[in-house]
Structures are given as structure tokens and as C-alpha cells.
Coordinates of C-alpha atoms and ligand atoms in Angstrom, one line a residue:
X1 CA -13.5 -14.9 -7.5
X2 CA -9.9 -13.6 -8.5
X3 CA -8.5 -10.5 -6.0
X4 CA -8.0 -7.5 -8.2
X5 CA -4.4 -6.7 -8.2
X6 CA -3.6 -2.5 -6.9
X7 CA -0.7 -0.8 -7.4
X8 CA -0.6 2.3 -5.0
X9 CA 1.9 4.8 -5.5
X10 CA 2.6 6.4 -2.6
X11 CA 3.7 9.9 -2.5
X12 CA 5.3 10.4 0.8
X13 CA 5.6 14.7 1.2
X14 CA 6.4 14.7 -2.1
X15 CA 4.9 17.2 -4.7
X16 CA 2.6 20.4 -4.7
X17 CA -0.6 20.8 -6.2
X18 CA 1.1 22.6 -9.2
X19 CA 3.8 19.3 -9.5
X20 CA 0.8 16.8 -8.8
X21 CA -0.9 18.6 -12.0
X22 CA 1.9 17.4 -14.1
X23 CA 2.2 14.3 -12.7
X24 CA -1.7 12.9 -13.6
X25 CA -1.5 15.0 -17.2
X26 CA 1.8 12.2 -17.6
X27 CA 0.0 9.7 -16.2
X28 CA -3.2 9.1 -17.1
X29 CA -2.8 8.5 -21.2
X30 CA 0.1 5.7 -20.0
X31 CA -2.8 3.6 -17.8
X32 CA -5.9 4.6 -20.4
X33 CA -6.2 1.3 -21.3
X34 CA -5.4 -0.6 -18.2
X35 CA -8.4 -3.0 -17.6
X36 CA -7.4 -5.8 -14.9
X37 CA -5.6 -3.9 -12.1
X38 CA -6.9 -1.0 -9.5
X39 CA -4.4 1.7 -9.5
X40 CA -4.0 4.5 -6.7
X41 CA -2.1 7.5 -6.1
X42 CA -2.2 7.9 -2.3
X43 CA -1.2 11.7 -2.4
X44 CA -0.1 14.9 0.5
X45 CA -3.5 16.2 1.7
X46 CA -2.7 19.6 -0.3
X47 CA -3.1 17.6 -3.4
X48 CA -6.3 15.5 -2.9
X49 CA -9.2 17.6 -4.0
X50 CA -6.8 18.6 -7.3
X51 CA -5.9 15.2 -8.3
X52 CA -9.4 13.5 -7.1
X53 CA -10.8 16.7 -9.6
X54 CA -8.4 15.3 -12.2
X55 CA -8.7 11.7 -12.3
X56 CA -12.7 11.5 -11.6
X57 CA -13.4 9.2 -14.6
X58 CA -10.3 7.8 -15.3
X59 CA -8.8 4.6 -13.9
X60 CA -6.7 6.5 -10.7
X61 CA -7.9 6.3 -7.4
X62 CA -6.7 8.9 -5.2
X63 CA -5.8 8.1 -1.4
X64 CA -4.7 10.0 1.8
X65 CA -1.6 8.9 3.9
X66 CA -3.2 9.5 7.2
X67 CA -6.3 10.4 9.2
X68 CA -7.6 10.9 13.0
X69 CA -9.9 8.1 14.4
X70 CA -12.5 10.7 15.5
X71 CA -15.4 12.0 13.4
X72 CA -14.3 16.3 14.5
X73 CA -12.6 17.8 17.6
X74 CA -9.6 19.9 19.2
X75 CA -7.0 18.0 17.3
X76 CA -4.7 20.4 15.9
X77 CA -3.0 19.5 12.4
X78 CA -5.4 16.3 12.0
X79 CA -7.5 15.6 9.3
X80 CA -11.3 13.6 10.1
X81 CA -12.5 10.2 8.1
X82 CA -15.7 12.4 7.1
X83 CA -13.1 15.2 5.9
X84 CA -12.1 12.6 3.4
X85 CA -14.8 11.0 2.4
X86 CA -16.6 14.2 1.5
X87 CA -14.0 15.1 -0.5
X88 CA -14.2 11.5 -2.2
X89 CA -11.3 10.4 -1.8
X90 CA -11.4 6.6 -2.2
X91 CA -9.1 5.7 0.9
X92 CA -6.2 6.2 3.2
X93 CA -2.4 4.8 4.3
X94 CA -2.6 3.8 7.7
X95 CA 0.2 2.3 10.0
X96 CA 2.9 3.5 7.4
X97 CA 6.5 2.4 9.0
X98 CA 7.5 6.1 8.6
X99 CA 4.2 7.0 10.7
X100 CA 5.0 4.2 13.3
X101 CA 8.4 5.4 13.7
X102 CA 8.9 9.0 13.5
X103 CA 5.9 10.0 14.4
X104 CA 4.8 7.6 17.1
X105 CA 1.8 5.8 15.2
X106 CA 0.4 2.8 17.7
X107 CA -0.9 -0.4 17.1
X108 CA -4.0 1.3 20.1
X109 CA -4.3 4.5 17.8
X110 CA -4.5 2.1 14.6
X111 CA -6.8 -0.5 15.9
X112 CA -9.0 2.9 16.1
X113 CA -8.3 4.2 12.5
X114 CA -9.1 0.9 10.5
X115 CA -12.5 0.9 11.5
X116 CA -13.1 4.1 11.4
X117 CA -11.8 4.2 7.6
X118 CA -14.5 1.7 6.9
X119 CA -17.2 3.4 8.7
X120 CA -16.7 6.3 6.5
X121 CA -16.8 4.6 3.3
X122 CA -12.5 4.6 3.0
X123 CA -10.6 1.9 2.1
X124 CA -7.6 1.2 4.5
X125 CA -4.2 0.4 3.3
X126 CA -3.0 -1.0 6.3
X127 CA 1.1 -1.4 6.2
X128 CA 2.7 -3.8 8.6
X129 CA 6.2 -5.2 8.5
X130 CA 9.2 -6.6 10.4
X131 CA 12.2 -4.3 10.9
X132 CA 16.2 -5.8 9.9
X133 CA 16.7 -6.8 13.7
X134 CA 13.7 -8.2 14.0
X135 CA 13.9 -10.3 10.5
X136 CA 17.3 -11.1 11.7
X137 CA 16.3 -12.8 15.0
X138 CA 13.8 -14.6 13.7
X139 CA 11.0 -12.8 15.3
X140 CA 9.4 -11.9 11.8
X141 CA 6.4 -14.1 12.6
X142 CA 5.7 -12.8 16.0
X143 CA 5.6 -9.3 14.4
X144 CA 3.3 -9.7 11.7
X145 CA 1.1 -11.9 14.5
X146 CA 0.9 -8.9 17.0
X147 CA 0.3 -6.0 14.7
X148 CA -2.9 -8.2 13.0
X149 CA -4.5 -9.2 15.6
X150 CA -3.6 -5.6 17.3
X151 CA -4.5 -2.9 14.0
X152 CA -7.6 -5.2 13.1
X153 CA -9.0 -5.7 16.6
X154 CA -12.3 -3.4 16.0
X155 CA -12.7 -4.7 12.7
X156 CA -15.8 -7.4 12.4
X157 CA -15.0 -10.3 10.9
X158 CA -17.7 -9.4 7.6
X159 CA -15.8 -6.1 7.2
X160 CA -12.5 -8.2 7.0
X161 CA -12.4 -8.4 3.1
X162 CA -12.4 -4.6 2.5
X163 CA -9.2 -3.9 4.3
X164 CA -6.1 -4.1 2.1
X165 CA -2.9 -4.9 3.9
X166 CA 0.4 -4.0 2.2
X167 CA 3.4 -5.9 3.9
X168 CA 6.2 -3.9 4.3
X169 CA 9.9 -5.3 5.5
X170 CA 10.9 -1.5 6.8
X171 CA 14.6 -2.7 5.5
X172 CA 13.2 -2.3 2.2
X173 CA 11.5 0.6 2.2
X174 CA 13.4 3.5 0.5
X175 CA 16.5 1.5 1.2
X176 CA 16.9 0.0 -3.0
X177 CA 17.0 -4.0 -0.9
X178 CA 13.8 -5.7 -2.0
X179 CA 12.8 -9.0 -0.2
X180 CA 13.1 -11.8 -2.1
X181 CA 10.1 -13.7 -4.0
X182 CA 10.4 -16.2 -1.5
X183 CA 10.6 -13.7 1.6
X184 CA 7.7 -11.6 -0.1
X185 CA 5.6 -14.8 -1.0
X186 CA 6.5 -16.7 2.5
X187 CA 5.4 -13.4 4.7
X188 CA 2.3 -12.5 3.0
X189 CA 1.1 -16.3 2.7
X190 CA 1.3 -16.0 6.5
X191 CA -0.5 -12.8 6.9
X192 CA -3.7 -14.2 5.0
X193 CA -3.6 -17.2 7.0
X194 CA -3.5 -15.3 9.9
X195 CA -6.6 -13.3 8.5
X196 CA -8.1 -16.8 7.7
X197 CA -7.7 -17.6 11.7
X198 CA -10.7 -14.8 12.1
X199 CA -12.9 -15.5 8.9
X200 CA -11.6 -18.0 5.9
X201 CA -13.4 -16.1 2.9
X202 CA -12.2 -12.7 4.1
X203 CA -8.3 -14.6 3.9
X204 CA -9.2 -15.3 0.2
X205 CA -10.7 -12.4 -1.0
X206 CA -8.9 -9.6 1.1
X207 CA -5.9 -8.0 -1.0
X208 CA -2.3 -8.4 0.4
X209 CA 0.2 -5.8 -1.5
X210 CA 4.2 -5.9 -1.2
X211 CA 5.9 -2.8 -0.4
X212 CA 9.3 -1.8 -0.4
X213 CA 12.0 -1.0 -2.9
X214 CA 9.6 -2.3 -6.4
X215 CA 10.9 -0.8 -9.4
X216 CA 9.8 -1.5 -12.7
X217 CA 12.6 -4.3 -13.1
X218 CA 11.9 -6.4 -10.1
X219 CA 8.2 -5.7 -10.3
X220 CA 7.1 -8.5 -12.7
X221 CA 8.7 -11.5 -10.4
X222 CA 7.0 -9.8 -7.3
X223 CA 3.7 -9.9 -9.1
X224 CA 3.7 -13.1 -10.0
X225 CA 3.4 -14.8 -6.9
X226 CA 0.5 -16.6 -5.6
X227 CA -0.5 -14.9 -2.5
X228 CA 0.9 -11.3 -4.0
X229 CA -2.0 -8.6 -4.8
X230 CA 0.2 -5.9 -6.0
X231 CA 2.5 -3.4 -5.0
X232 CA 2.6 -0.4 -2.5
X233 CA 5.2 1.9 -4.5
X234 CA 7.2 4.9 -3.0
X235 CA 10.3 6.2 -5.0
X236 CA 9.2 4.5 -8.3
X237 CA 5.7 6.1 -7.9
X238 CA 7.0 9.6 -8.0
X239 CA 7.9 9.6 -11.9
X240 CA 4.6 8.5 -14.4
X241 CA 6.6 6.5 -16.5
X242 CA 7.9 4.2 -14.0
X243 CA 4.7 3.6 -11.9
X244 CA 2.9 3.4 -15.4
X245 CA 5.7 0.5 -16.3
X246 CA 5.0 -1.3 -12.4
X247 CA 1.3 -1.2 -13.7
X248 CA 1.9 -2.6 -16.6
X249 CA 4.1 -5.6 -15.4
X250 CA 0.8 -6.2 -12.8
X251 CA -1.6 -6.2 -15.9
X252 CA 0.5 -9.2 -17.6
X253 CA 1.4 -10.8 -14.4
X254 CA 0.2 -14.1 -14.6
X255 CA -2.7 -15.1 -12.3
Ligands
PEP301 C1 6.7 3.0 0.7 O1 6.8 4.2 0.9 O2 5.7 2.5 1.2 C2 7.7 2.3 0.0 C3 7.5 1.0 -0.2 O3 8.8 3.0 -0.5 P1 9.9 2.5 -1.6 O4 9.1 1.9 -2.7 O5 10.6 3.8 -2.0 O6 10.7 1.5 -0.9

């Protein structure tokens, strides 16, 4: 069966409630009709129960950026899987590079988060990616290779297919370079064989996004390639009319 292309906008600390209000009025007529691609909106926490209230019915998803492993406790400032599932959100960012590096996020606390997403009904968007050095000493591979097997470690091998992984060169992100077709395609082919080294129909069913610098003019040729199930979007999601363009080149990318 075909993977459903997603395009998830992701918010970053952008937007209050009152902003976020304006943003899915704009939004929602421009994807009414959108029929063949999942679209998200992973949003601040101040904003979920508003834009989960507004887009209940509609074709938007609504996502978190983060969440604790554990169920409650003393953890200052954190937010519970069961906080978000009650709310209904529909799933959360996990492992985002801005997470991993400025606020410490480990592959140990991740492989902890990605099943507990999925034991409270979330689906994971779990981002993974090579920094410039690393891309430029050839040690692209071996990065991908340790944060899989790491982040997906207490995932079992029939839960594999519900995880979404965006791939994420952190030189892109924010940063207007986007990786070449062949550097998107060649990277994310090698993340879902490296999937398919645990469980081969999880590899061809689970959802591999891109991430990092789309735009509504580059989006079409990143969407076209084979092994490419969409886009996670920062800047360009921020605006309706340019994440409602992205989701319109994903509905008439060829598949
Ligand atoms: C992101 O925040 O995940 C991202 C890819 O940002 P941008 O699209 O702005 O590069």
C-alpha cells in the first residue's frame, strides 16, 4: 500500500493562541480540498487545546514539539504523554536538532520518549540528521546508523511502522541551504533500509519526511523522490499561504 505523504509545519516558539487563531482561520479554506496528503501543524503547547478545538473536523492535525517519557512526577516545566493524548492531540516532535543541541536532548532520554509516544496513542516525529562537519567528513552514515538503532531501541519491531522519521541535515535547518535531491533521496533511502535491518514491511510502510530549508519553490523536486514521504516545514510553515502552497506541491507530486 502507498505511504501517505505529511507535511508538518513546525512552529518552533512561534505564535500565541491569539496569532495561532489567525493562522488556522487562513489556513484551513486553502487545504479544504486536499485529499491525498496528512497535514500537521506541530504547535507551542499554549496553542494546542485552541488549534486542536479549531481544526477538529478539518484536514489539520495538531502536534506537540516535546514531551517527558514518564506518565506524571516532580518534573518541573514538563509536559506527560497522557497530558497530550487527553487533550487529543494527534502526536509529538521528538529529537528536534534544536532540542538535541540547546537543550541537551539524548539519544538515552529519546530511546525513552518514542515508545512512550506510542504507548499513549501519539505519533512520533522522530528527527535525526548529520551536522556540516559531520556531512563533511563523511561520517553522515555512521550518524544516521547510531541515532536509529539508539532513538528506536524500545520500540518493537510491530510498532516500527507507526513512527515517522523526518531526516534533518541540521546545516539546513533555518539556514535557507536545502540538501540536494540526491543528498535528501541518498540519506533517507538509507534510513529505511536501516529500518528494514529490524522488520522489512515496517521499512516500506513507515513514513520518512525531509526537513530543512523547503519552501514552496524547492518543495515539488523534494517530493518527488522515491523514498521521500513529505516534508517537516519550519520558516515556510509560519505563513498559511506558503505551507498551504508546500501542501499543494505534495498533493500533485508524482507517486
Ligand atoms: C525545522 O524546524 O524542523 C526546519 C526544518 O526548519 P526550516 O524549514 O526553517 O529549515
Amino acid at each position: 500500500m502507498a505511504r501517505m505523504p505529511l507535511i508538518a509545519g513546525n512552529w518552533k516558539m512561534y505564535k500565541t493562541e491569539e496569532q495561532s487563531e489567525d493562522y488556522i482561520q487562513a489556513l484551513l479554506p486553502r487545504v479544504s480540498s486536499v485529499e491525498t496528503v496528512d497535514v500537521a501543524i506541530c504547535v507551542p503547547f499554549t496553542d494546542l487545546r485552541a488549534m486542536i478545538d479549531s481544526a477538529r473536523g478539518s484536514r489539520v492535525e495538531v502536534y506537540a514539539q516535546n514531551m517527558h517519557h514518564e506518565v506524571e512526577g516532580a518534573y518541573t516545566g514538563e509536559i506527560s504523554p497522557p497530558m497530550l493524548s487527553e487533550l487529543d492531540a494527534r502526536g509529538v516532535v521528538l529529537g528536534h536538532s534544536e532540542r538535541r543541541t540547546l537543550f541537551g536532548e539524548t539519544d538515552k532520554a529519546l530511546a525513552l520518549k518514542v515508545p512512550a509516544a506510542l504507548e499513549a496513542g501519539l505519533v512520533p516525529i522522530l528527527c535525526v540528521g548529520e551536522t556540516e562537519a559531520e556531512r563533511d567528513n563523511d561520517d553522515t552514515d555512521r550518524k544516521l546508523r547510531q541515532q536509529i538503532k539508539d532513538d528506536l531501541a524500545g520500540v518493537a519491531p510491530e510498532r516500527l511502522a507507526e513512527v515517522v522519521i523526518a531526516y534533518e541535515p541540521i546545516w539546513a535547518i533555518g539556514t535557507g541551504r536545502v540538501a540536494t535531491a540526491e543528498q535528501a533521496q541518498e540519506a533517507i533511502a538509507f534510513i529505511r533500509a536501516l529500518v528494514g535491518d529490524r522488520d522489512k514491511q515496517a521499512a516500506e510502510q513507515l513514513r520518512i519526511l525531509y526537513g530543512g530549508s523547503v519552501k514552496p519553490e524547492n518543495a515539488a523536486e523534494l517530493l518527488a523522490l522515491p523514498d521521500v514521504d513529505g516534508a517537516l516545514v519550519g520558516g515556510a510553515s509560519l505563513e498559511a499561504e506558503s505551507f498551504a502552497a508546500i501542501i499543494a506541491a505534495a498533493e500533485s507530486a508524482p507517486r
